[in-house]
Coordinates of C-alpha atoms in Angstrom, one line a residue:
M1189 CA 79.2 77.9 50.8
T1190 CA 81.5 75.8 53.1
A1191 CA 82.6 76.0 56.7
T1192 CA 86.2 76.5 55.5
D1193 CA 85.4 79.6 53.4
P1194 CA 85.8 82.7 55.6
R1195 CA 84.5 84.9 52.9
S1196 CA 81.2 83.2 52.7
A1197 CA 78.0 85.2 52.8
Q1198 CA 77.3 83.7 56.2
S1199 CA 80.5 84.7 58.0
A1200 CA 81.2 88.1 56.4
P1201 CA 78.5 90.2 58.1
A1202 CA 79.4 88.8 61.5
I1203 CA 83.2 89.3 61.1
R1204 CA 83.9 92.2 58.7
I1205 CA 82.3 94.8 61.0
D1206 CA 82.3 98.4 59.6
G1207 CA 84.6 101.0 61.1
P1208 CA 87.5 103.3 60.3
W1209 CA 89.6 100.2 59.4
T1210 CA 90.1 98.3 56.2
H1211 CA 89.3 94.5 55.9
R1212 CA 91.4 92.2 53.8
D1213 CA 92.9 88.8 53.6
V1214 CA 96.6 87.9 53.5
A1215 CA 98.3 84.6 52.8
A1216 CA 100.8 83.2 55.3
N1217 CA 102.1 79.8 56.5
G1218 CA 99.9 77.9 54.1
A1219 CA 96.6 79.6 55.0
R1220 CA 94.6 82.7 54.5
F1221 CA 94.1 85.2 57.3
H1222 CA 91.6 88.0 57.8
I1223 CA 93.0 91.3 59.1
A1224 CA 91.5 94.7 60.0
E1225 CA 94.0 97.5 59.6
V1226 CA 94.2 101.3 60.0
G1227 CA 96.8 103.9 60.3
E1228 CA 100.4 104.4 59.0
G1229 CA 103.7 104.1 60.8
P1230 CA 105.5 101.3 62.6
L1231 CA 103.5 98.1 62.7
V1232 CA 101.6 97.0 65.8
M1233 CA 100.1 93.5 65.5
L1234 CA 97.2 92.7 67.7
V1235 CA 96.3 89.0 68.4
H1236 CA 93.0 88.1 70.2
G1237 CA 92.3 85.3 72.6
F1238 CA 89.3 83.0 73.5
P1239 CA 86.4 83.3 73.0
Q1240 CA 86.9 86.4 70.8
F1241 CA 88.2 87.5 67.4
W1242 CA 89.9 90.6 65.9
W1243 CA 87.0 92.9 67.0
T1244 CA 88.2 92.7 70.6
W1245 CA 90.9 95.2 69.6
R1246 CA 88.5 97.8 68.0
E1247 CA 89.4 100.5 70.7
Q1248 CA 93.1 99.8 70.3
L1249 CA 93.1 100.0 66.5
T1250 CA 91.8 103.5 66.4
A1251 CA 93.9 104.7 69.4
L1252 CA 97.1 103.3 67.8
A1253 CA 96.3 104.8 64.4
A1254 CA 95.8 108.2 66.0
A1255 CA 99.1 107.8 67.8
G1256 CA 101.0 107.3 64.5
Y1257 CA 101.1 103.5 64.2
R1258 CA 100.0 101.0 61.6
A1259 CA 97.6 99.0 63.7
V1260 CA 96.6 95.5 62.5
A1261 CA 94.3 93.0 64.2
M1262 CA 94.3 89.5 62.8
D1263 CA 92.0 86.6 63.2
L1264 CA 93.8 83.4 64.3
R1265 CA 93.6 80.3 62.3
G1266 CA 90.2 78.8 62.5
V1267 CA 88.5 81.8 64.0
G1268 CA 86.7 84.9 62.6
G1269 CA 87.4 85.4 59.0
S1270 CA 90.5 83.2 58.7
D1271 CA 90.8 79.8 57.2
R1272 CA 89.4 76.8 59.1
T1273 CA 92.1 74.1 58.4
P1274 CA 92.0 70.5 59.5
R1275 CA 95.2 70.8 61.5
G1276 CA 97.9 73.3 62.5
Y1277 CA 96.6 74.4 66.0
D1278 CA 99.7 73.8 68.0
P1279 CA 101.3 76.9 69.5
A1280 CA 104.4 76.7 67.4
N1281 CA 102.5 76.7 64.1
L1282 CA 100.0 79.4 65.3
A1283 CA 103.0 81.6 66.2
L1284 CA 104.4 81.1 62.7
D1285 CA 101.0 82.2 61.4
I1286 CA 101.4 85.5 63.2
T1287 CA 105.0 86.1 62.1
G1288 CA 104.0 85.0 58.6
V1289 CA 101.3 87.7 58.5
I1290 CA 103.9 90.2 59.6
R1291 CA 106.1 89.2 56.7
S1292 CA 103.2 89.2 54.3
L1293 CA 102.4 92.8 55.3
G1294 CA 105.8 93.8 54.0
E1295 CA 107.1 94.9 57.4
P1296 CA 110.5 94.1 58.8
D1297 CA 109.1 93.6 62.3
A1298 CA 106.2 94.5 64.6
A1299 CA 105.4 95.4 68.2
L1300 CA 103.4 92.3 69.0
V1301 CA 100.4 92.6 71.4
G1302 CA 98.6 89.4 72.5
H1303 CA 95.7 88.7 74.9
D1304 CA 94.9 85.4 76.5
L1305 CA 95.7 82.7 73.9
G1306 CA 97.0 85.5 71.7
G1307 CA 99.4 86.3 74.6
Y1308 CA 100.5 82.7 74.8
L1309 CA 101.3 82.8 71.1
A1310 CA 103.0 86.2 71.4
W1311 CA 105.4 84.8 74.0
T1312 CA 106.0 81.9 71.6
A1313 CA 106.6 84.1 68.5
A1314 CA 109.1 86.3 70.4
V1315 CA 111.2 83.2 71.2
M1316 CA 110.8 81.5 67.8
R1317 CA 111.2 84.5 65.5
P1318 CA 112.9 87.2 67.6
K1319 CA 114.0 89.3 64.6
L1320 CA 110.3 89.8 63.7
V1321 CA 109.2 91.0 67.1
R1322 CA 110.4 94.5 67.9
R1323 CA 108.6 94.7 71.2
L1324 CA 106.3 92.4 73.1
V1325 CA 103.1 93.2 75.0
V1326 CA 101.2 90.4 76.7
S1327 CA 97.9 90.7 78.6
S1328 CA 96.2 88.1 80.8
M1329 CA 98.6 85.3 80.1
P1330 CA 101.7 84.0 81.9
H1331 CA 104.7 82.8 80.0
P1332 CA 103.9 79.3 78.6
R1333 CA 106.3 77.6 81.0
R1334 CA 104.7 79.5 84.0
W1335 CA 101.3 78.6 82.7
R1336 CA 102.1 74.9 82.4
A1337 CA 103.7 74.8 85.9
A1338 CA 100.7 76.6 87.5
M1339 CA 98.1 74.3 85.8
L1340 CA 99.9 71.2 86.9
R1341 CA 101.2 72.2 90.4
D1342 CA 98.8 74.8 91.8
P1343 CA 95.4 73.4 92.6
R1344 CA 93.8 76.9 92.6
Q1345 CA 95.0 77.7 89.1
S1346 CA 94.0 74.2 87.9
A1347 CA 90.5 74.9 89.2
A1348 CA 90.4 78.4 87.8
G1349 CA 91.4 77.0 84.4
S1350 CA 89.0 74.1 84.6
Y1351 CA 87.6 75.1 81.2
V1352 CA 90.9 73.9 79.7
W1353 CA 90.4 70.5 81.1
G1354 CA 86.7 70.5 80.0
F1355 CA 87.9 71.2 76.4
Q1356 CA 89.5 67.8 76.3
R1357 CA 86.2 66.1 75.8
P1358 CA 85.5 65.3 72.1
W1359 CA 82.7 67.4 70.6
V1360 CA 81.1 68.3 73.9
P1361 CA 82.6 71.8 74.2
E1362 CA 81.8 72.6 70.6
R1363 CA 78.1 71.8 71.1
Q1364 CA 78.1 73.8 74.3
L1365 CA 79.6 76.9 72.7
V1366 CA 77.0 77.1 69.9
A1367 CA 73.9 75.9 71.9
D1368 CA 71.2 78.4 72.6
E1369 CA 72.6 80.8 70.0
G1370 CA 76.0 80.9 71.7
A1371 CA 74.7 81.7 75.2
L1372 CA 77.8 80.1 76.9
V1373 CA 80.0 82.7 75.1
G1374 CA 78.1 85.4 76.9
E1375 CA 78.4 83.7 80.2
L1376 CA 82.2 83.3 79.8
L1377 CA 82.6 87.0 78.9
R1378 CA 80.6 88.2 81.8
N1379 CA 82.0 85.7 84.3
W1380 CA 85.6 86.4 83.4
S1381 CA 85.3 90.2 83.4
G1382 CA 85.6 92.4 86.5
P1383 CA 82.8 94.8 87.6
R1384 CA 82.8 96.5 84.2
L1385 CA 80.7 93.9 82.4
P1386 CA 80.3 93.9 78.6
D1387 CA 77.0 95.1 77.4
D1388 CA 74.5 93.0 75.5
K1389 CA 75.4 94.4 72.1
T1390 CA 79.1 93.5 72.6
V1391 CA 78.2 90.0 73.8
D1392 CA 76.0 89.4 70.8
V1393 CA 78.8 90.2 68.4
Y1394 CA 81.0 87.4 70.0
R1395 CA 78.0 85.0 70.1
R1396 CA 77.4 85.4 66.4
A1397 CA 81.0 84.9 65.5
M1398 CA 81.3 81.7 67.5
R1399 CA 78.3 80.2 65.7
I1400 CA 79.9 80.4 62.3
P1401 CA 80.4 76.7 61.3
S1402 CA 83.6 75.0 62.5
T1403 CA 84.6 78.0 64.6
A1404 CA 83.9 76.4 68.0
H1405 CA 85.9 73.3 67.1
C1406 CA 88.9 75.3 65.8
A1407 CA 88.7 77.6 68.8
V1408 CA 89.2 74.8 71.3
E1409 CA 91.8 72.8 69.4
P1410 CA 94.8 74.8 70.7
Y1411 CA 93.7 74.0 74.3
R1412 CA 93.5 70.3 73.4
W1413 CA 97.0 70.4 72.2
L1414 CA 98.2 72.1 75.3
V1415 CA 97.0 69.3 77.5
R1416 CA 97.4 66.3 75.2
S1417 CA 101.0 67.2 74.3
L1418 CA 102.3 67.4 77.9
A1419 CA 103.8 63.9 77.7
R1420 CA 104.3 63.7 73.9
P1421 CA 107.6 64.4 72.2
D1422 CA 106.2 67.4 70.4
G1423 CA 105.1 69.0 73.7
V1424 CA 108.3 68.2 75.4
Q1425 CA 110.2 69.8 72.6
F1426 CA 108.0 72.9 72.6
Y1427 CA 108.4 73.6 76.3
R1428 CA 112.2 72.9 76.1
R1429 CA 112.3 75.5 73.3
M1430 CA 110.4 78.0 75.4
K1431 CA 113.3 77.9 77.9
R1432 CA 115.1 80.3 75.5
P1433 CA 114.8 83.8 76.9
V1434 CA 112.8 86.6 75.3
R1435 CA 115.3 89.3 74.3
V1436 CA 113.0 92.2 73.4
P1437 CA 111.4 94.8 75.7
T1438 CA 108.3 93.3 77.2
L1439 CA 105.2 94.9 78.8
H1440 CA 103.1 92.4 80.8
L1441 CA 99.6 93.5 81.8
H1442 CA 97.2 91.6 84.1
G1443 CA 93.8 92.2 85.7
A1444 CA 93.9 91.7 89.5
L1445 CA 90.4 90.2 89.4
D1446 CA 91.1 87.8 86.6
P1447 CA 89.3 84.6 87.7
V1448 CA 90.8 82.2 85.2
L1449 CA 94.5 83.2 85.3
R1450 CA 95.6 84.0 88.8
T1451 CA 97.9 86.9 89.4
R1452 CA 100.3 84.5 91.2
S1453 CA 100.4 82.4 88.0
A1454 CA 101.3 85.4 85.8
A1455 CA 103.7 87.2 88.1
G1456 CA 107.2 86.1 87.7
S1457 CA 107.1 85.6 84.0
G1458 CA 109.9 88.1 83.8
E1459 CA 112.4 85.4 84.7
Y1460 CA 112.1 84.4 81.0
V1461 CA 112.9 87.9 79.7
E1462 CA 116.5 89.1 79.2
A1463 CA 115.5 92.6 78.3
P1464 CA 113.6 95.4 80.0
Y1465 CA 110.4 93.9 81.5
R1466 CA 107.6 95.9 82.9
W1467 CA 104.8 94.3 85.0
R1468 CA 101.5 96.2 85.5
L1469 CA 98.7 94.9 87.6
Y1470 CA 95.3 96.5 87.0
E1471 CA 93.2 96.7 90.2
G1472 CA 89.5 96.3 89.6
L1473 CA 89.8 94.6 86.2
G1474 CA 89.3 91.1 85.2
H1475 CA 90.4 89.0 82.2
F1476 CA 89.8 91.6 79.5
P1477 CA 91.6 94.8 80.6
H1478 CA 91.7 96.1 77.0
E1479 CA 87.9 96.0 76.8
E1480 CA 87.0 96.7 80.5
D1481 CA 89.2 99.9 80.6
P1482 CA 90.2 100.6 77.0
H1483 CA 91.3 104.2 77.7
G1484 CA 93.6 103.2 80.6
F1485 CA 94.9 100.2 78.6
N1486 CA 95.6 102.4 75.5
R1487 CA 97.4 105.0 77.5
E1488 CA 99.7 102.4 79.1
L1489 CA 100.3 100.7 75.8
I1490 CA 101.0 103.8 73.7
D1491 CA 103.2 105.4 76.4
W1492 CA 105.3 102.3 76.6
L1493 CA 105.6 101.9 72.8
R1494 CA 106.8 105.5 72.6
D1495 CA 109.3 105.1 75.3
P1496 CA 112.7 104.8 73.5
E1497 CA 114.3 103.0 76.5
P1498 CA 111.6 101.3 78.6
D1499 CA 113.1 100.4 81.9
R1500 CA 112.3 97.6 84.2

């Protein structure tokens, strides 16, 4: 049993949680990815953020299936039940993982829904592979260029996102994330939420998933790239590429009480969208709107997906 084997006896019970969905692995972009899927109809691809995995979308999977969609939640490279690879954690490659999974599922395109880091990658995928993204939904994440500008120029956002700077230390964050049976994961989930805190059972699921060998390291690698690449040619090239506009209808959701991504940082991302763009600010919610108020989130999401001509 190795840390790179997501199907090991150690990881499977923590990741392949029972429900009305089906678990399976798909190959894409040189790696193997775990997905949970349910329903039939147009594909809706759900992409998690930090410090979570596919299970964060459990309420959306069932709601989307009931609404007539094929709902698929994937684990990002290095997390959950997907392969832990030694490299490949830059946003361009992670976005190609997502679009590669869409292709591997035999679908022509997908409505792409991303939260936190998954939202960052959803923005990226919509720019890099626009033909594969039918619609775009981003929660709790500014456009990548807005995020970079806010982290570098806004002292309040830089302080709010201090965990990103902390992730630059070698091995320290990995040890912190798994220490005391993953207690830090629970602290982050509760500190980043609004008043509707996750219960102990929910927190325990994420703590167990983070303690699977190599997960903590892989989970922080994308954040290391985001900072270390700022002055490198690959980073300059990436952010130059992200000047290209998003040309698919976009729904942008944000919790007004999000303590790590300020509303001011996220608002205005529509300047990068040359298509119908809808901004929704959730009062009373923090960093995890889809878990803090799943019914409200699902209603907004499904109504927007069903709207044949979403306006601005």
